[in-house]
PDB file of C-alpha atoms in Angstrom:
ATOM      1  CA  UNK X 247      39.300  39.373 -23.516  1.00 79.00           C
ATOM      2  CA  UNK X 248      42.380  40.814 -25.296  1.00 79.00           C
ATOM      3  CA  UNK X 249      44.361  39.153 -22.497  1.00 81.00           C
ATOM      4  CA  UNK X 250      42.854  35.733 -23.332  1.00 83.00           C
ATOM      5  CA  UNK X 251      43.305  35.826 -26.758  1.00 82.00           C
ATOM      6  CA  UNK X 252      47.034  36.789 -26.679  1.00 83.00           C
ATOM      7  CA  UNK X 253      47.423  33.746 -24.225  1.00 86.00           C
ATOM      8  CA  UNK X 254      45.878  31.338 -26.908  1.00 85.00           C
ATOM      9  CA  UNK X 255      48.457  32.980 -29.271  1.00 84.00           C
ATOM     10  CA  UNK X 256      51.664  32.113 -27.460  1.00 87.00           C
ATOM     11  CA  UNK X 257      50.525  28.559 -26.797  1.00 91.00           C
ATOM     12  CA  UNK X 258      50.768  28.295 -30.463  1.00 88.00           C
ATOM     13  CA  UNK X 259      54.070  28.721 -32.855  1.00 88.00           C
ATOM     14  CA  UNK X 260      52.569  31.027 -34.771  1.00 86.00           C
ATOM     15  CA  UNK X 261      52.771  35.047 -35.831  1.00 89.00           C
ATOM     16  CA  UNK X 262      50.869  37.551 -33.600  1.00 89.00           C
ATOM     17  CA  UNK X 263      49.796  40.362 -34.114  1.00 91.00           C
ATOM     18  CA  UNK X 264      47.181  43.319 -32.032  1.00 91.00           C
ATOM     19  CA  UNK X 265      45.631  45.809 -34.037  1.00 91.00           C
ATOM     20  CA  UNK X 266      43.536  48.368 -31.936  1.00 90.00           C
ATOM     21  CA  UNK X 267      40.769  49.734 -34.137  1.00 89.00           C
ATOM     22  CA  UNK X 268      39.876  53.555 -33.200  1.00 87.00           C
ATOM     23  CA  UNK X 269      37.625  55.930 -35.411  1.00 87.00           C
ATOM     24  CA  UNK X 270      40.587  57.320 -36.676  1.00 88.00           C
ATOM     25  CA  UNK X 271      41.983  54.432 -38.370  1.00 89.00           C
ATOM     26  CA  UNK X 272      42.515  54.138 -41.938  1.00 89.00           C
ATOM     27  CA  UNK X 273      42.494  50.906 -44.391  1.00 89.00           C
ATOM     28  CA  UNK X 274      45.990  51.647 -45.164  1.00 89.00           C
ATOM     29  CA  UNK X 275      47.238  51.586 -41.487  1.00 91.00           C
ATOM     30  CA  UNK X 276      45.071  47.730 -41.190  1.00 91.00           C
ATOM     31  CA  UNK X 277      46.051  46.556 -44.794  1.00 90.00           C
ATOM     32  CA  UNK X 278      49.378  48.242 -45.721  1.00 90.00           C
ATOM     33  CA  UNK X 279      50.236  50.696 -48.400  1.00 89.00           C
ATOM     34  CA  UNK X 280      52.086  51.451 -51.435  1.00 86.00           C
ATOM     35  CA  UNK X 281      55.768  53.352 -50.573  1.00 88.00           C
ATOM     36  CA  UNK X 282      57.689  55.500 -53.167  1.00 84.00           C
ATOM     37  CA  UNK X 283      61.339  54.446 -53.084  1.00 83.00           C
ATOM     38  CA  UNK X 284      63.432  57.182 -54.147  1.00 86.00           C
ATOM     39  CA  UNK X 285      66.877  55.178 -55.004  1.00 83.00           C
ATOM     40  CA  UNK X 286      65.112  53.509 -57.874  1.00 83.00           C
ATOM     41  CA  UNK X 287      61.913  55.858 -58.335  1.00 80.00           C
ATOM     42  CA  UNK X 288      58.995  53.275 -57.569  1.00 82.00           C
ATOM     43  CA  UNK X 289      56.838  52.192 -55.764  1.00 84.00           C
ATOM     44  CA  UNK X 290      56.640  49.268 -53.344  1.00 85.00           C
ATOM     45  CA  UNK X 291      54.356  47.791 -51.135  1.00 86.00           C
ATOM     46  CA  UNK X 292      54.392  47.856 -47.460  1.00 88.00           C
ATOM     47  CA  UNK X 293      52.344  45.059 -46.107  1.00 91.00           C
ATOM     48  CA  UNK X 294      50.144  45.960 -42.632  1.00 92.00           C
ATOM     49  CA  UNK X 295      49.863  44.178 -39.713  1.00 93.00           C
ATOM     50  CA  UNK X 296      46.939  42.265 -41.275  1.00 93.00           C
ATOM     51  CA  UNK X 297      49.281  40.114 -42.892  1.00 94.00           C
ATOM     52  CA  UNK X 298      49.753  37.934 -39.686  1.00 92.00           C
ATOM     53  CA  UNK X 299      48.629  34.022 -38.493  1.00 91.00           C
ATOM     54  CA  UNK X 300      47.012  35.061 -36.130  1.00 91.00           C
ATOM     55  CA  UNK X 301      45.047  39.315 -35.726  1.00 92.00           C
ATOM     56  CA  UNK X 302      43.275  40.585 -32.883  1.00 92.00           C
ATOM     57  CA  UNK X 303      41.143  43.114 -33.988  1.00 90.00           C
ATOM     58  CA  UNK X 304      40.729  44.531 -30.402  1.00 89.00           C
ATOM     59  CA  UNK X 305      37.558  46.581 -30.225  1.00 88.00           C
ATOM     60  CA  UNK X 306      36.559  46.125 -33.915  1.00 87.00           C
ATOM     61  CA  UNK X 307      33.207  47.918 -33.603  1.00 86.00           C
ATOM     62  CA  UNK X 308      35.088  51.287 -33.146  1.00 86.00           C
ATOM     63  CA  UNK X 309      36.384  51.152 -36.452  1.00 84.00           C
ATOM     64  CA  UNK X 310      34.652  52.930 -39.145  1.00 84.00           C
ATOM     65  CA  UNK X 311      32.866  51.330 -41.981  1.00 83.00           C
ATOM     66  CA  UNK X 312      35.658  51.691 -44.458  1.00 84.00           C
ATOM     67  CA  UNK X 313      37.952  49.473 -42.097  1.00 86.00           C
ATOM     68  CA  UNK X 314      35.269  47.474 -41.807  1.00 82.00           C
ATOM     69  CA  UNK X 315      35.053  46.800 -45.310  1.00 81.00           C
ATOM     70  CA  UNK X 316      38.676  46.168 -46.040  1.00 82.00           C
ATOM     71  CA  UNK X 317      38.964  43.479 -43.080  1.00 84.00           C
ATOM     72  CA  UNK X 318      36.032  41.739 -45.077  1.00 80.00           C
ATOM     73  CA  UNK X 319      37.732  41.251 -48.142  1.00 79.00           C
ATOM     74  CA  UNK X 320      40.434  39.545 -45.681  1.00 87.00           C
ATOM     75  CA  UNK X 321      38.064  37.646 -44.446  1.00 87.00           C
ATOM     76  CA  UNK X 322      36.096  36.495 -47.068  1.00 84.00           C
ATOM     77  CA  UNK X 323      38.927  36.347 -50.226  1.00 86.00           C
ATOM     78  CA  UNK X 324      41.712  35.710 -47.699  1.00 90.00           C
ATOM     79  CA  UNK X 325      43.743  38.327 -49.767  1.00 90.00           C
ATOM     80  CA  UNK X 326      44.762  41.763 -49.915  1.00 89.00           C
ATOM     81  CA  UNK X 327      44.698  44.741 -52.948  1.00 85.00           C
ATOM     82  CA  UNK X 328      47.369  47.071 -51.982  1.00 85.00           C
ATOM     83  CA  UNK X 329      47.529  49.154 -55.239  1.00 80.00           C
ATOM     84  CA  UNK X 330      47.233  47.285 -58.179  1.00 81.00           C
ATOM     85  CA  UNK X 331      48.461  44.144 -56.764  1.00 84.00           C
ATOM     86  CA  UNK X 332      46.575  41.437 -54.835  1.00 88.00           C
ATOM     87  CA  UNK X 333      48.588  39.751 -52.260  1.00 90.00           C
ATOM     88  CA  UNK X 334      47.351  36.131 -50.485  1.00 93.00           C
ATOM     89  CA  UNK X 335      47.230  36.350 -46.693  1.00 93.00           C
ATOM     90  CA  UNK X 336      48.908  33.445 -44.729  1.00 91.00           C
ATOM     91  CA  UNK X 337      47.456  30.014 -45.006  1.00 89.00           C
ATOM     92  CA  UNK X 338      46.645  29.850 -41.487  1.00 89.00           C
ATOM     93  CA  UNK X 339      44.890  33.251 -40.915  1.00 91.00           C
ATOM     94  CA  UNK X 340      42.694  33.574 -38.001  1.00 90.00           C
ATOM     95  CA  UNK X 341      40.416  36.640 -36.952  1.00 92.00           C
ATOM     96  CA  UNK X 342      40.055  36.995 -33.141  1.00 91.00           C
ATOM     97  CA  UNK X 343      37.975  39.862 -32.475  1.00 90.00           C
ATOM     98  CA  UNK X 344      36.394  42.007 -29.371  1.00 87.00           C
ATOM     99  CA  UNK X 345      33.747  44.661 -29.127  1.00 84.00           C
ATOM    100  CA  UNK X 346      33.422  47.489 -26.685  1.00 74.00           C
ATOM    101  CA  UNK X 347      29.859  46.367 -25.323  1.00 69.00           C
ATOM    102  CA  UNK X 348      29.171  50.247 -23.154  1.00 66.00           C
ATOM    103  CA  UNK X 349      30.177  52.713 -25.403  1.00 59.00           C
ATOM    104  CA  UNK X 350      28.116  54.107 -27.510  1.00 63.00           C
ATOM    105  CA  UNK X 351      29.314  57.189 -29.065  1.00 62.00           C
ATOM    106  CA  UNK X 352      32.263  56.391 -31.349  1.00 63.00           C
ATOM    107  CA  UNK X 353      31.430  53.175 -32.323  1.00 73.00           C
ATOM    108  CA  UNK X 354      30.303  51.750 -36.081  1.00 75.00           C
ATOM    109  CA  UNK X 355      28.145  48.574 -35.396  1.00 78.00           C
ATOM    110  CA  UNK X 356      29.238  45.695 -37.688  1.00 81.00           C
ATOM    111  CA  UNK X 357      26.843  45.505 -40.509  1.00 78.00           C
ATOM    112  CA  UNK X 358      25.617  41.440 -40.968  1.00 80.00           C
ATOM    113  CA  UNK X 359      27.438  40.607 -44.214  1.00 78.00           C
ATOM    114  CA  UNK X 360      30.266  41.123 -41.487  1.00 79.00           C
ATOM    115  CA  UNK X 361      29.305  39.493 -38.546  1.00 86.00           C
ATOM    116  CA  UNK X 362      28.055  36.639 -40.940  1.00 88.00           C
ATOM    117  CA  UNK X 363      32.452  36.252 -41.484  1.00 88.00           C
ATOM    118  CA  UNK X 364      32.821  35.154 -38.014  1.00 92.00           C
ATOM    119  CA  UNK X 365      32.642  31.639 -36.851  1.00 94.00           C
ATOM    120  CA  UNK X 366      31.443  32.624 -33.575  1.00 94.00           C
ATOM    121  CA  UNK X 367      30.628  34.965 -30.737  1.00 93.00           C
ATOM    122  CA  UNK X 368      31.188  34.333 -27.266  1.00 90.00           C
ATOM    123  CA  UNK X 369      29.586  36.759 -24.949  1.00 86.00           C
ATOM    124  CA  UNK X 370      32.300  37.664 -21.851  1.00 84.00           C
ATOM    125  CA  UNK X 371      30.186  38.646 -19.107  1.00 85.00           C
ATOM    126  CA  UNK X 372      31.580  39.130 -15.202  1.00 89.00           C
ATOM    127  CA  UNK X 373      33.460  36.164 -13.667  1.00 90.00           C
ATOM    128  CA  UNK X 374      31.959  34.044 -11.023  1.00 94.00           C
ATOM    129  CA  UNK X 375      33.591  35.433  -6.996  1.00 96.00           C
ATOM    130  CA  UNK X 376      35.800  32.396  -6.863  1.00 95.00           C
ATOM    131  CA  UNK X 377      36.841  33.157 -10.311  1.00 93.00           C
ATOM    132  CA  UNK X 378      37.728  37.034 -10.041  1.00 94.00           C
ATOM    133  CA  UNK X 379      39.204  36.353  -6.605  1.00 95.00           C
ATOM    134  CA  UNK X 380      41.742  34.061  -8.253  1.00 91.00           C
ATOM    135  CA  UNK X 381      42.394  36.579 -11.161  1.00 88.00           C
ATOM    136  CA  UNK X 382      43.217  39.245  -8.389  1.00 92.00           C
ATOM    137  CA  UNK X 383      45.662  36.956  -6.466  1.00 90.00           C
ATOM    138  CA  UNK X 384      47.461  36.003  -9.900  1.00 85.00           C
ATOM    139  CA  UNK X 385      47.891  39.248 -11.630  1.00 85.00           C
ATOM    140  CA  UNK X 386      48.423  41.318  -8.293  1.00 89.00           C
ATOM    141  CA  UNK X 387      52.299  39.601  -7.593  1.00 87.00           C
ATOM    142  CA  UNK X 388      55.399  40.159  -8.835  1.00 85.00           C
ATOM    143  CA  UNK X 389      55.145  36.410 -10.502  1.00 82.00           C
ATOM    144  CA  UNK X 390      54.852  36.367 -14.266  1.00 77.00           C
ATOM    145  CA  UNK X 391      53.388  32.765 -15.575  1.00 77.00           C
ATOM    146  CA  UNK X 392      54.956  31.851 -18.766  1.00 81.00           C
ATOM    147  CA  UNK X 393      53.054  30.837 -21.590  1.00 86.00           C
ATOM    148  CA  UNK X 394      54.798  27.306 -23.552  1.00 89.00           C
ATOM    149  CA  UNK X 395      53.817  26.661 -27.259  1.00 90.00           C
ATOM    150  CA  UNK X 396      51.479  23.607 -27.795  1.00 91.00           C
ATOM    151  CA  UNK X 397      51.001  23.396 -31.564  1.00 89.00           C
ATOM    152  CA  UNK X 398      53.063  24.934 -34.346  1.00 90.00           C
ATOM    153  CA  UNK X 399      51.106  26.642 -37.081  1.00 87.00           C
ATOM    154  CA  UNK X 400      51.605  23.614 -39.353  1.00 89.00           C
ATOM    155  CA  UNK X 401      50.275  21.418 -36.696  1.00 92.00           C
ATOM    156  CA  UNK X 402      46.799  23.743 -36.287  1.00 91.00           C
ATOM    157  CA  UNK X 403      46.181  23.102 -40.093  1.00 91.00           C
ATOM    158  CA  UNK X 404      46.446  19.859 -39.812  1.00 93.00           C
ATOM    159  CA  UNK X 405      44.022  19.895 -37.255  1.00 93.00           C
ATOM    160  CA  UNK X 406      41.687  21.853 -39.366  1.00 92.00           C
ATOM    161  CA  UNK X 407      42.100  19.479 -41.802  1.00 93.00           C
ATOM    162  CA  UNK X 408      41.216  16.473 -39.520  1.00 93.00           C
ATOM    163  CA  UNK X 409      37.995  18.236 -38.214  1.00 95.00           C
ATOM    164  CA  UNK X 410      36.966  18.369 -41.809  1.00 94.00           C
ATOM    165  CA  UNK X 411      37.332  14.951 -42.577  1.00 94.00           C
ATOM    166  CA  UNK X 412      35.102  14.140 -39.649  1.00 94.00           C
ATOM    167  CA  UNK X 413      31.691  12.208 -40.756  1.00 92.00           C
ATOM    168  CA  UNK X 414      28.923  13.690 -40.325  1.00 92.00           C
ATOM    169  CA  UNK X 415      25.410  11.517 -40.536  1.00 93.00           C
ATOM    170  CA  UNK X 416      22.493  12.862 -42.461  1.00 95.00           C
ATOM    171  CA  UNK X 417      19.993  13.708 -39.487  1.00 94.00           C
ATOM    172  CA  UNK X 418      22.818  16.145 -37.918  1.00 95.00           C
ATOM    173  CA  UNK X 419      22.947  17.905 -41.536  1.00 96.00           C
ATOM    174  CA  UNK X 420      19.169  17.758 -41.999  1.00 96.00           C
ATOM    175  CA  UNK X 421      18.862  19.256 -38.097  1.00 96.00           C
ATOM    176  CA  UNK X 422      21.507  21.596 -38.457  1.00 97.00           C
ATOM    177  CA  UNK X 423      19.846  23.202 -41.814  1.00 97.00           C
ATOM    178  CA  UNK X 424      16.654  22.886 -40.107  1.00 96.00           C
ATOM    179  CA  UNK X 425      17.550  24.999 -36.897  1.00 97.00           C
ATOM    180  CA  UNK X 426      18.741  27.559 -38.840  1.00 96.00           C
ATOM    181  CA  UNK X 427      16.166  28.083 -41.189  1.00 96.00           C
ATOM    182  CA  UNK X 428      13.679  28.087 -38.259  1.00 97.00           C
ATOM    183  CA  UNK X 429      15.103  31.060 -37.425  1.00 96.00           C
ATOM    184  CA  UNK X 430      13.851  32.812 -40.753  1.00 96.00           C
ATOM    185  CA  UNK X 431      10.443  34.482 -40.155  1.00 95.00           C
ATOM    186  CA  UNK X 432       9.395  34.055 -43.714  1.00 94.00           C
ATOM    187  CA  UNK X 433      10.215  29.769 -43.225  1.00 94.00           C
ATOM    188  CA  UNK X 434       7.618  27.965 -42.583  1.00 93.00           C
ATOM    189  CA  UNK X 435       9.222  25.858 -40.127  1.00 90.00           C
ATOM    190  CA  UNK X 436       9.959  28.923 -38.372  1.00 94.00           C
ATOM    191  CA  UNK X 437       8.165  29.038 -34.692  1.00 95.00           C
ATOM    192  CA  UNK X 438       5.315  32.238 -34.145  1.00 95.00           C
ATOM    193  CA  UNK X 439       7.644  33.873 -31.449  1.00 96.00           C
ATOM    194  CA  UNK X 440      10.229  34.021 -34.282  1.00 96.00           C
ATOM    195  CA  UNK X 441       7.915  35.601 -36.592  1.00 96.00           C
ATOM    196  CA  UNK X 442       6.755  37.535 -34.245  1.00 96.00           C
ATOM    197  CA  UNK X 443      10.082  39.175 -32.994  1.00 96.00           C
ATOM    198  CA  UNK X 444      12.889  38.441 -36.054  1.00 96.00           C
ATOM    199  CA  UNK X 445      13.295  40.593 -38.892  1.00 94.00           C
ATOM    200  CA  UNK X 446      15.873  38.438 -40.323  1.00 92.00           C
ATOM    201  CA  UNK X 447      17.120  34.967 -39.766  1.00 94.00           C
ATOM    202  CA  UNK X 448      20.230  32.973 -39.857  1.00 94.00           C
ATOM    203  CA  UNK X 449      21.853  32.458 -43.200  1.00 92.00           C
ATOM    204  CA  UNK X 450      23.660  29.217 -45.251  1.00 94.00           C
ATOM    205  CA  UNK X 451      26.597  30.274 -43.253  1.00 94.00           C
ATOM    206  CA  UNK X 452      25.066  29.151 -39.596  1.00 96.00           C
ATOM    207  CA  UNK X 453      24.094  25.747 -40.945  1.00 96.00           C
ATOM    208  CA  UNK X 454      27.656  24.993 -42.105  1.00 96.00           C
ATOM    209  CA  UNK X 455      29.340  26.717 -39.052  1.00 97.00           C
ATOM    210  CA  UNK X 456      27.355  24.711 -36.651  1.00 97.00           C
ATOM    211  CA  UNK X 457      27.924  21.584 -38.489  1.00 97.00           C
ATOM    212  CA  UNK X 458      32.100  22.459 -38.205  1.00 96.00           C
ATOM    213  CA  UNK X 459      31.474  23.582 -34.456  1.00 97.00           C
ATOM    214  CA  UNK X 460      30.144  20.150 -34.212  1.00 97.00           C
ATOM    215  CA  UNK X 461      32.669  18.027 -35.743  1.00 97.00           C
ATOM    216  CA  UNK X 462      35.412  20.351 -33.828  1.00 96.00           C
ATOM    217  CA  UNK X 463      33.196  19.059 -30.826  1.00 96.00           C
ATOM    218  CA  UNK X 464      33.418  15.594 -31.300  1.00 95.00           C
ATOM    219  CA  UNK X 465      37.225  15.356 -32.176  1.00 94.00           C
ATOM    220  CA  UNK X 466      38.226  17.275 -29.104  1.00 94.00           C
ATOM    221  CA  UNK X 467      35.922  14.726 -27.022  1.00 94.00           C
ATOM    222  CA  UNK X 468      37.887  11.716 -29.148  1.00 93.00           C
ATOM    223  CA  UNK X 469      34.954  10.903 -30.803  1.00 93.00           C
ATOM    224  CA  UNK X 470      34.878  10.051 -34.050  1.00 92.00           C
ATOM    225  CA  UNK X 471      31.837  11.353 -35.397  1.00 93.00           C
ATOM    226  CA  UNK X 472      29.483  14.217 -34.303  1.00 94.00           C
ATOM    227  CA  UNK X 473      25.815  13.973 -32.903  1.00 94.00           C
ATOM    228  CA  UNK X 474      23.069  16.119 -31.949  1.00 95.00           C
ATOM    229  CA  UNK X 475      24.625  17.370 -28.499  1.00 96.00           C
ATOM    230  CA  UNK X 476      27.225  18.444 -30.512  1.00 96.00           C
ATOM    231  CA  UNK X 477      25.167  20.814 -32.707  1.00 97.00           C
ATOM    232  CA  UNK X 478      23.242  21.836 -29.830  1.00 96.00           C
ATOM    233  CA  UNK X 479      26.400  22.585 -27.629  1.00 96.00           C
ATOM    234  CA  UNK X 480      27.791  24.800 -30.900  1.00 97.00           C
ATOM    235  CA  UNK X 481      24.361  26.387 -31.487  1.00 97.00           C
ATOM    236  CA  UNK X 482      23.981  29.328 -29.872  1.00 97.00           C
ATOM    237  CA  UNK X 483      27.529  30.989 -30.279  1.00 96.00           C
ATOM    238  CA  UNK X 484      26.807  30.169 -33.965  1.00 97.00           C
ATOM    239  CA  UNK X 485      22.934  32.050 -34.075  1.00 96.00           C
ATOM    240  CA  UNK X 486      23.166  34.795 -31.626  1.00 93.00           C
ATOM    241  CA  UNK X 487      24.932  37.224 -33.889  1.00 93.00           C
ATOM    242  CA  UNK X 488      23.129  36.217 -37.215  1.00 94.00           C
ATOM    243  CA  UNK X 489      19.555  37.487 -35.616  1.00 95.00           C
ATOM    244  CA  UNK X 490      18.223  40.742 -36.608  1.00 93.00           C
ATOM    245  CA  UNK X 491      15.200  41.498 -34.065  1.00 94.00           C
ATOM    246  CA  UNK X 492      12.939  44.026 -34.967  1.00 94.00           C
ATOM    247  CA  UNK X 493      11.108  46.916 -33.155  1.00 95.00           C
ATOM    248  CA  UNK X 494       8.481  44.239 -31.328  1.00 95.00           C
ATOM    249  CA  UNK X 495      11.354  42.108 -29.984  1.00 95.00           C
ATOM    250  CA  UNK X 496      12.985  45.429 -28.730  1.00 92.00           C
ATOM    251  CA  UNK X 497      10.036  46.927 -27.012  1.00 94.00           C
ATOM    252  CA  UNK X 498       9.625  43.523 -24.853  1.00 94.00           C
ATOM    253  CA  UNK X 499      13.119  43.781 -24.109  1.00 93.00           C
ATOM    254  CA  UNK X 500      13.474  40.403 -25.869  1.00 94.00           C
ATOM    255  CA  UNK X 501      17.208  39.942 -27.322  1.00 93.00           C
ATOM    256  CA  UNK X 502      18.464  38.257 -30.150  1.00 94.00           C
ATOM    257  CA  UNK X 503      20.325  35.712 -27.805  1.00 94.00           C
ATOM    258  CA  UNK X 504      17.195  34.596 -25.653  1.00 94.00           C
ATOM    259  CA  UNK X 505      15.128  34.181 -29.124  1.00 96.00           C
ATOM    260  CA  UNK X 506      18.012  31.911 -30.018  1.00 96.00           C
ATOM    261  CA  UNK X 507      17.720  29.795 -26.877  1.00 96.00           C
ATOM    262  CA  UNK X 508      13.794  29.337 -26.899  1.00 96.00           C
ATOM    263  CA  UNK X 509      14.391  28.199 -30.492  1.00 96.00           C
ATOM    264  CA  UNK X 510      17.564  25.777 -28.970  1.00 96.00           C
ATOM    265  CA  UNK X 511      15.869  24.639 -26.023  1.00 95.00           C
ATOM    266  CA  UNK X 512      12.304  23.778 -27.929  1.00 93.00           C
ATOM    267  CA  UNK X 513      14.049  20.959 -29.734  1.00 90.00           C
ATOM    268  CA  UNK X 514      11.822  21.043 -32.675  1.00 91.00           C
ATOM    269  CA  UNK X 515      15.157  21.199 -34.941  1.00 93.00           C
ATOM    270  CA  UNK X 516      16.332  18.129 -34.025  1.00 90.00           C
ATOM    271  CA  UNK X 517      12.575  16.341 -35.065  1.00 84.00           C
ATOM    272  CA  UNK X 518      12.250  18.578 -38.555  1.00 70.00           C
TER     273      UNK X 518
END
């Protein structure tokens, strides 16, 4: 994962920068800190490595809570309070981040109004044989594949700006809103195995994501406007990590990710 991500970083012109989050770490050592300067007798700031285009936040569930909480200001306000002073974070800023999925002691489990920040989730599992047998034969030489730059930083905003500017019909809004709110038990649109097994459903921020995932979608397929597929294509990696199951769904070993399919795969979203 961490491999993958720095990849994606060097095809784009772009700063870089790997932060590996421990149970040690401090806000300071993420965000920066205030320095005394002894030739003139003040202080100044030092800015962390969270003042970057692009962050990894390698293993970001091993952080403790007040980490947590600092890289969601980032995240949210897109600044920084070092001090007294409030500095903006790069136009471009990106959060890449990766879980340890085994361990269990040492870890802080993101609270929602966190993992509600991220875009997406993409669950890593083990390659396919033909896949890992070609990882082994290219990392296992003495041959080094280089990595050449794409897209500058200037040229990934404007991208973002395009995808934005993408039209978007009213029945992929009306199913997109729809989807997610069936995934609130307390909806009425919301299915009986939902109600049965969710605690707590999807907020606002799923039916906008999935509605960008979409339009993202559709411009990387040249198309120039998004459609159902799109939505459901973007769906799940949206959902997964905005369902809270409760103790039912746990004791029939049902996960928050297969809810979110049954919901998907019903298509009674796309008819609401």
């Amino acid at each position: 994962k961490t491999l993958a991500v720095k990849t994606l970083s060097d095809t784009i012109e772009a700063s870089f920068k790997r932060v590996q989050f421990t149970p040690d770490l401090l806000p300071a050592d993420l965000n920066g800190t205030m320095i005394y300067n002894p030739a003139d007798q003040t202080f100044r700031p030092r800015l962390g490595p969270i003042f970057t285009d692009i962050l990894l936040a390698d293993e970001v569930n091993r952080a403790p809570p007040k980490v947590q909480s600092a890289l969601l200001e980032a995240m949210q306000e897109r600044q920084v309070t070092i001090g007294d002073e409030t500095h903006p974070l790069p136009e471009l800023f990106l959060v890449l981040a990766t879980q340890n999925p085994i361990e269990q002691e040492g870890t802080y489990p993101l609270p929602e109004a966190q993992l509600d920040r991220f875009m997406l989730e993409l669950s890593v599992r083990y390659p396919t044989r033909e896949d890992e047998e070609r990882i082994v034969e290219t990392t296992t030489t003495d041959d080094t594949p280089g990595v050449t730059p794409v897209l500058s930083a200037d040229d990934l905003q404007e991208i973002q700006r395009l995808v934005r500017r993408i039209p978007v019909p009213k029945p992929i809004v009306r199913a997109a809103v729809a989807l997610a709110r069936m995934t609130r038990p307390s909806d009425p649109l919301a299915p009986a195995f939902i109600k049965e097994y969710v605690s707590w459903g999807a907020g606002p921020r799923a039916s906008q994501y999935m509605v960008l995932g979409a339009k993202a979608r559709a411009a990387l397929a040249g198309r120039p406007m998004a459609d159902l597929e799109d939505v459901n294509d973007v769906a799940l990696s949206v959902l997964r990590h905005r369902v809270v199951v409760n103790f039912a769904a746990e004791a029939a070993r049902r996960t928050a990710e297969d809810i979110c399919q049954e919901l998907i795969a019903s298509g009674n979203w796309m008819r609401s």
